[in-house]
XYZ file of C-alpha atoms in Angstrom:
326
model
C 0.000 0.000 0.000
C 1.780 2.955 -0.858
C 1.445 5.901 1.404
C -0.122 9.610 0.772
C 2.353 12.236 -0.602
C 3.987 13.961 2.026
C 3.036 11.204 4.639
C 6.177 10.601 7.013
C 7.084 7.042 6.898
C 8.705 5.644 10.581
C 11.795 3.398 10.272
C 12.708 0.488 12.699
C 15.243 1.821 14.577
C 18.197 -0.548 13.690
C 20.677 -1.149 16.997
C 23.772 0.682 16.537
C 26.658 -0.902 19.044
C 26.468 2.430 20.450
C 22.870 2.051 21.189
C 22.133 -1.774 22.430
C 18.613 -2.549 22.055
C 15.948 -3.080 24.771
C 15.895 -6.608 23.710
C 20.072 -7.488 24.296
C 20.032 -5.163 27.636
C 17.833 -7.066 29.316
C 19.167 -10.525 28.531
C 21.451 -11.896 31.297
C 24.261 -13.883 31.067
C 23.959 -16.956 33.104
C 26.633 -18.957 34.787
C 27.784 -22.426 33.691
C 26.149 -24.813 35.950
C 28.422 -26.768 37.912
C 26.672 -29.801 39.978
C 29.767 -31.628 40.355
C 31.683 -29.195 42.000
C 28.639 -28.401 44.623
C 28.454 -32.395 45.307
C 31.771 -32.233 45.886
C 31.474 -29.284 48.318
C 28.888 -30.659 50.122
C 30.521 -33.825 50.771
C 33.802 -31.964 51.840
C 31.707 -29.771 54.375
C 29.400 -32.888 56.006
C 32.559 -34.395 56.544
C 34.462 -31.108 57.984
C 31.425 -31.100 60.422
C 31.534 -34.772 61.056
C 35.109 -34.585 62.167
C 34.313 -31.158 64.085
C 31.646 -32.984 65.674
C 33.534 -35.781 67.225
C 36.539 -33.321 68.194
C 33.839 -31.653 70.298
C 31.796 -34.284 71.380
C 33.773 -37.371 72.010
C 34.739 -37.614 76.097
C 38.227 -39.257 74.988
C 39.737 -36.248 74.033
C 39.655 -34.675 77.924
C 39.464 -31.081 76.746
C 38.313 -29.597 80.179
C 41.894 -31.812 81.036
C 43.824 -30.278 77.859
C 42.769 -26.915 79.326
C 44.307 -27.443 82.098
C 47.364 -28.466 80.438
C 47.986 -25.893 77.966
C 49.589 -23.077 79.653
C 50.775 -25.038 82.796
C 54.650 -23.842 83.728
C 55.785 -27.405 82.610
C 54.582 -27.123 79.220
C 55.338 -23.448 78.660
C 59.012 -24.054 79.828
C 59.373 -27.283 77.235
C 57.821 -24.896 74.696
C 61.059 -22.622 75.490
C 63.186 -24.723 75.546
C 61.690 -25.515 72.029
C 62.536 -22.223 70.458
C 65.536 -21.845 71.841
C 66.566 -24.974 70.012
C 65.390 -24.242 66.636
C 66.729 -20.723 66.628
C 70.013 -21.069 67.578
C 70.250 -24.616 64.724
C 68.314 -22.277 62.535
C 70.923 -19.933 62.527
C 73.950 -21.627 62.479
C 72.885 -24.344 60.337
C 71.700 -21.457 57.451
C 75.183 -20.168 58.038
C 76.856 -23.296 57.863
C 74.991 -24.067 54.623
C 75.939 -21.100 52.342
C 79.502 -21.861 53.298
C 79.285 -25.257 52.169
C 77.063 -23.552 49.112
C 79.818 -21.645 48.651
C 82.169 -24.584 48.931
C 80.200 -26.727 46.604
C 80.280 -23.837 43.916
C 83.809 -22.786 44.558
C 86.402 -24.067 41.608
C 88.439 -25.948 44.394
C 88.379 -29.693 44.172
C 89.148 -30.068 47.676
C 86.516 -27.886 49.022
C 83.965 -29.466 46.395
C 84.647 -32.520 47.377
C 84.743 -32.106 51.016
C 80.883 -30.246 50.874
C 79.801 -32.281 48.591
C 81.072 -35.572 51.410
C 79.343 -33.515 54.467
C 76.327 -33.495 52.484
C 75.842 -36.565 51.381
C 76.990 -38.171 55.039
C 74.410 -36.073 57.303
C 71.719 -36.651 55.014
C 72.018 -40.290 54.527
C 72.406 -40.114 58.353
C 69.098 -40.540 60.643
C 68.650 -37.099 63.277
C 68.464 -39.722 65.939
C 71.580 -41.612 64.735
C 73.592 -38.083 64.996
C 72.193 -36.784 68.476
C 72.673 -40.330 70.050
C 76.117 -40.511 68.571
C 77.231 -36.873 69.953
C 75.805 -37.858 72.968
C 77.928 -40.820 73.755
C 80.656 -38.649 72.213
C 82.756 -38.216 75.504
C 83.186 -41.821 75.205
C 85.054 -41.603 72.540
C 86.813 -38.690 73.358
C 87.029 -37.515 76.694
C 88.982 -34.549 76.384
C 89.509 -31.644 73.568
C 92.372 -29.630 72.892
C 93.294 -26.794 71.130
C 97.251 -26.297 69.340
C 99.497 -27.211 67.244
C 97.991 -29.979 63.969
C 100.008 -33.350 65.261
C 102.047 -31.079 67.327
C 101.703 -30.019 71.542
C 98.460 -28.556 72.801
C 98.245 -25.474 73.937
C 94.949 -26.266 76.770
C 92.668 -29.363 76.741
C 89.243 -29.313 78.473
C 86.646 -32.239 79.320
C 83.984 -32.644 76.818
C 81.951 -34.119 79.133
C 81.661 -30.695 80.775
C 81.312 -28.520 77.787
C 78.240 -31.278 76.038
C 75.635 -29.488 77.832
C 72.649 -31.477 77.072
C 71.493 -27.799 75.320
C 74.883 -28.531 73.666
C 74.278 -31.583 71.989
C 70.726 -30.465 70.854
C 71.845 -27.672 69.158
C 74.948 -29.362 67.499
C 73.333 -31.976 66.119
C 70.535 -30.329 64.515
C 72.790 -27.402 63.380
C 74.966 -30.158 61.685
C 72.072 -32.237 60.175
C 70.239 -28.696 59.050
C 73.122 -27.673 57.444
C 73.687 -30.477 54.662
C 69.720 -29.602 53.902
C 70.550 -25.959 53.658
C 73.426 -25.799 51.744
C 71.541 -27.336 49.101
C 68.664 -25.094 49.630
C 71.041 -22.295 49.091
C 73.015 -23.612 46.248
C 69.921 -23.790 43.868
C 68.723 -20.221 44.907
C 72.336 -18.863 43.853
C 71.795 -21.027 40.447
C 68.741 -19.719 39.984
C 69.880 -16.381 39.447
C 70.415 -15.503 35.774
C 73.644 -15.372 34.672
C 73.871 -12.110 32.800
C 73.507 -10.789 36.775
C 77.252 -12.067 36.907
C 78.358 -11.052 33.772
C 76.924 -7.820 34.166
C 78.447 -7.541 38.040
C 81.936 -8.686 36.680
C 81.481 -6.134 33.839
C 81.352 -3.466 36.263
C 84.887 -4.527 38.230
C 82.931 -5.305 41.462
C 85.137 -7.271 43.972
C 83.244 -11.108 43.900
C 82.461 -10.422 47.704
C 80.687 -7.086 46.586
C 79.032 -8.872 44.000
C 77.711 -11.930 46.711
C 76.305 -9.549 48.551
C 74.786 -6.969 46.855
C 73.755 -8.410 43.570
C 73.731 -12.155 43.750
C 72.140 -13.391 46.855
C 69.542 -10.850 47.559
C 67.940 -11.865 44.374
C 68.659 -16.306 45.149
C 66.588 -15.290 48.250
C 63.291 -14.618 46.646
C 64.211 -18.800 45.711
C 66.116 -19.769 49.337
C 63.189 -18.220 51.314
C 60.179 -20.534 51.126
C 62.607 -23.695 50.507
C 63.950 -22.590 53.566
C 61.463 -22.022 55.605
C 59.837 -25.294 54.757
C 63.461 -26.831 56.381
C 62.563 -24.643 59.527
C 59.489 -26.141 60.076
C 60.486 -29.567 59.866
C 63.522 -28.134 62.440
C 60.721 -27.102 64.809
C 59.171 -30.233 64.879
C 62.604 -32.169 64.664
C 63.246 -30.725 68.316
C 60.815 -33.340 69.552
C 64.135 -35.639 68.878
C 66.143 -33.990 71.522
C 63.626 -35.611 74.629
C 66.215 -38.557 73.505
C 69.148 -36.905 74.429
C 67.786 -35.889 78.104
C 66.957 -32.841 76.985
C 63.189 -31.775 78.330
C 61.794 -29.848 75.342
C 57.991 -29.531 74.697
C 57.548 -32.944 73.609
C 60.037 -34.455 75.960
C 57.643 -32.051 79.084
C 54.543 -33.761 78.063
C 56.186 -36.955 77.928
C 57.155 -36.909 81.121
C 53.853 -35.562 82.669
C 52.162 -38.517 80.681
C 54.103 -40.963 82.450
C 53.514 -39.351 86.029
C 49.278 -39.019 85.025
C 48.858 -42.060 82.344
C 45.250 -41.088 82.177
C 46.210 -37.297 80.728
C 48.130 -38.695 77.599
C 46.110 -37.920 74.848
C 45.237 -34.068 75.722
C 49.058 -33.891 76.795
C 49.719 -35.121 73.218
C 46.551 -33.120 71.756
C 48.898 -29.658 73.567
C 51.121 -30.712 72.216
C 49.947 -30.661 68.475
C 48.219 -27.080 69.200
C 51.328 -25.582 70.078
C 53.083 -26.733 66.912
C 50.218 -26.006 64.771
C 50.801 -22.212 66.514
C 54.292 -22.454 66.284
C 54.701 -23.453 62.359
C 51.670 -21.004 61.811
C 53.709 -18.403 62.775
C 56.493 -18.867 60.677
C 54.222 -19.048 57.846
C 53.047 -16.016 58.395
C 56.317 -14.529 58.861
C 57.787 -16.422 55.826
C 55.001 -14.797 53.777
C 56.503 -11.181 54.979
C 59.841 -12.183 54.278
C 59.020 -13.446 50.338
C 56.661 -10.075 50.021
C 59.238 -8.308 50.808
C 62.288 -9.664 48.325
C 59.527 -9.587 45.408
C 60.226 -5.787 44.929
C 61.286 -5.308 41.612
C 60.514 -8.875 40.229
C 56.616 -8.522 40.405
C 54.579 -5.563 38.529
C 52.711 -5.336 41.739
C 53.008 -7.132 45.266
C 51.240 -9.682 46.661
C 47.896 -8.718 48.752
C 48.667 -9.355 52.201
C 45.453 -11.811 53.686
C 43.761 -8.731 55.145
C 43.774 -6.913 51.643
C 42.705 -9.992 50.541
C 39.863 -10.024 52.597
C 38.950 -6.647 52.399
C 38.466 -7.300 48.571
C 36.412 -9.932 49.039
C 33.946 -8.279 51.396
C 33.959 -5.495 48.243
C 33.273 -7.662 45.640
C 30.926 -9.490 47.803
C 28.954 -6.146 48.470
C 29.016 -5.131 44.700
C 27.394 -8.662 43.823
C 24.724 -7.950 46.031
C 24.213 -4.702 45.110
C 23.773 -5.907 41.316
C 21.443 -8.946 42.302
C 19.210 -6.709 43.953
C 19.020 -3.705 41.168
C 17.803 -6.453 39.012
């Protein structure tokens, strides 16, 4: 039918992408169904509250007895005696291991040789094997001296005296953490990239310099959480040194468990919290510590967990906004 001269004749307005139609705005997109992965979470959470359920309820575990436990003088003084352990092995076994890194890396034979024998003897050597051995070591040798190689002595003292039973604790787990960190340490400084020496060397820096300043401050960002994974087995390694006399936090509730046989398992149940806080801690700190040596090898750092959480209580505020405009 053809219209009247002059007539104005109305279009369909065609959607520009400028100007989405009524029809595309309102469509939403829906997500992909997932019933697997709810079945999954469902089954994951019945069983988290099964477990839960029998921590709580079961009258084996003596809580009202753990309780009383957990900060008795006893068990706080074994939980010194704990830390004291693992940080003065921490310490001098991560210094003992970059100098047999360093020795391993060196272009001595001897010294190569020589690290590469410690390492392979302490760790094809039990913990137990090396603190029992060091402490029958007077036996062996009942006195020390210090002078000339094959020559006179200058002063000799007994080592019976000097092997604390602190001593021995800390020697042998120094000794055994230090074959495990030197290797620890020797992959971080191969993991830097070698135009980092080229370039240092290209510059005249002395090789100490060079250590230092350019090379391990960057093998950190890979010694750190290899590291740290070592310390945590040292913390819970310390539980070894009840076997050399030596009345840690295992070695306390030991003890008390033999004196009230009916406390052992919430002796052994404070004993597991206080690890759990112990390691948790160095977690925590080791996250810090890696956060802080990513400067300059990340576009941005990592969200600490209370930015993390922060952004999820956004997010989760913005979804709810937009489910309810809708």
């Amino acid at each position: 039918m053809s219209e009247p001269p002059g007539a104005t004749v109305s279009l369909p307005e065609t959607p520009t992408a400028d100007q989405p139609s009524q029809a595309l705005t309102a469509q939403r997109v829906l997500p992909l169904r997932r019933p697997g992965r709810w079945i999954v979470t469902a089954v994951v959470l019945v069983l988290a509250a099964q477990f839960v359920h029998g921590l709580v309820s079961n009258p084996f575990y003596q809580w009202d007895r753990f309780g009383y436990w957990f900060l008795r003088p006893t068990i706080l003084d074994g939980l010194l005696i704990t830390l004291e352990v693992t940080a003065y092995s921490a310490v001098l076994g991560l210094i003992g291991g970059i100098v047999l890194a360093l020795a391993r890396l060196s272009k001595s034979p001897v010294l190569r040789a020589v690290s590469w024998t410690y390492v392979w003897a302490f760790r094809s050597i039990p913990l137990i094997v090396v603190l029992i051995f060091l402490y029958n070591f007077s036996a062996l040798y009942k006195t020390l001296s210090v002078g000339v190689p094959f020559g006179p002595a200058f002063f000799a003292f007994d080592e019976s005296k000097l092997a604390t039973d602190m001593v021995i604790a800390v020697v042998g787990l120094s000794l055994h953490e230090a074959a495990y960190a030197a290797e620890v340490v020797r992959g971080g400084i191969l993991s830097v990239d070698q135009g980092q020496h080229e370039a240092a060397g290209a510059l005249g820096l002395p090789k100490a310099y060079q250590f230092r300043k350019i090379v391990f401050p960057q093998a950190l960002r890979s010694i750190v959480p290899n590291y740290v994974n070592q310390l945590i087995g040292l913390v819970k390694g310390t539980s070894l040194v009840f076997y050399v006399s030596l009345l840690d936090l295992f070695g306390a509730a030991q003890t008390m468990g033999s004196t009230y046989p009916g406390d052992i398992v919430p002796l052994l149940l404070v004993v597991t919290v206080w690890y759990l806080i112990v390691t948790s801690v160095v977690s925590v700190i080791q996250f810090y510590v890696e956060r802080y040596y990513a400067r300059g090898a990340t576009r941005g750092l990592p969200p600490t967990p209370l930015q993390k959480l922060r952004t999820g209580l956004t997010d989760l505020r913005a979804r709810i906004r937009k489910e309810a405009a809708v």
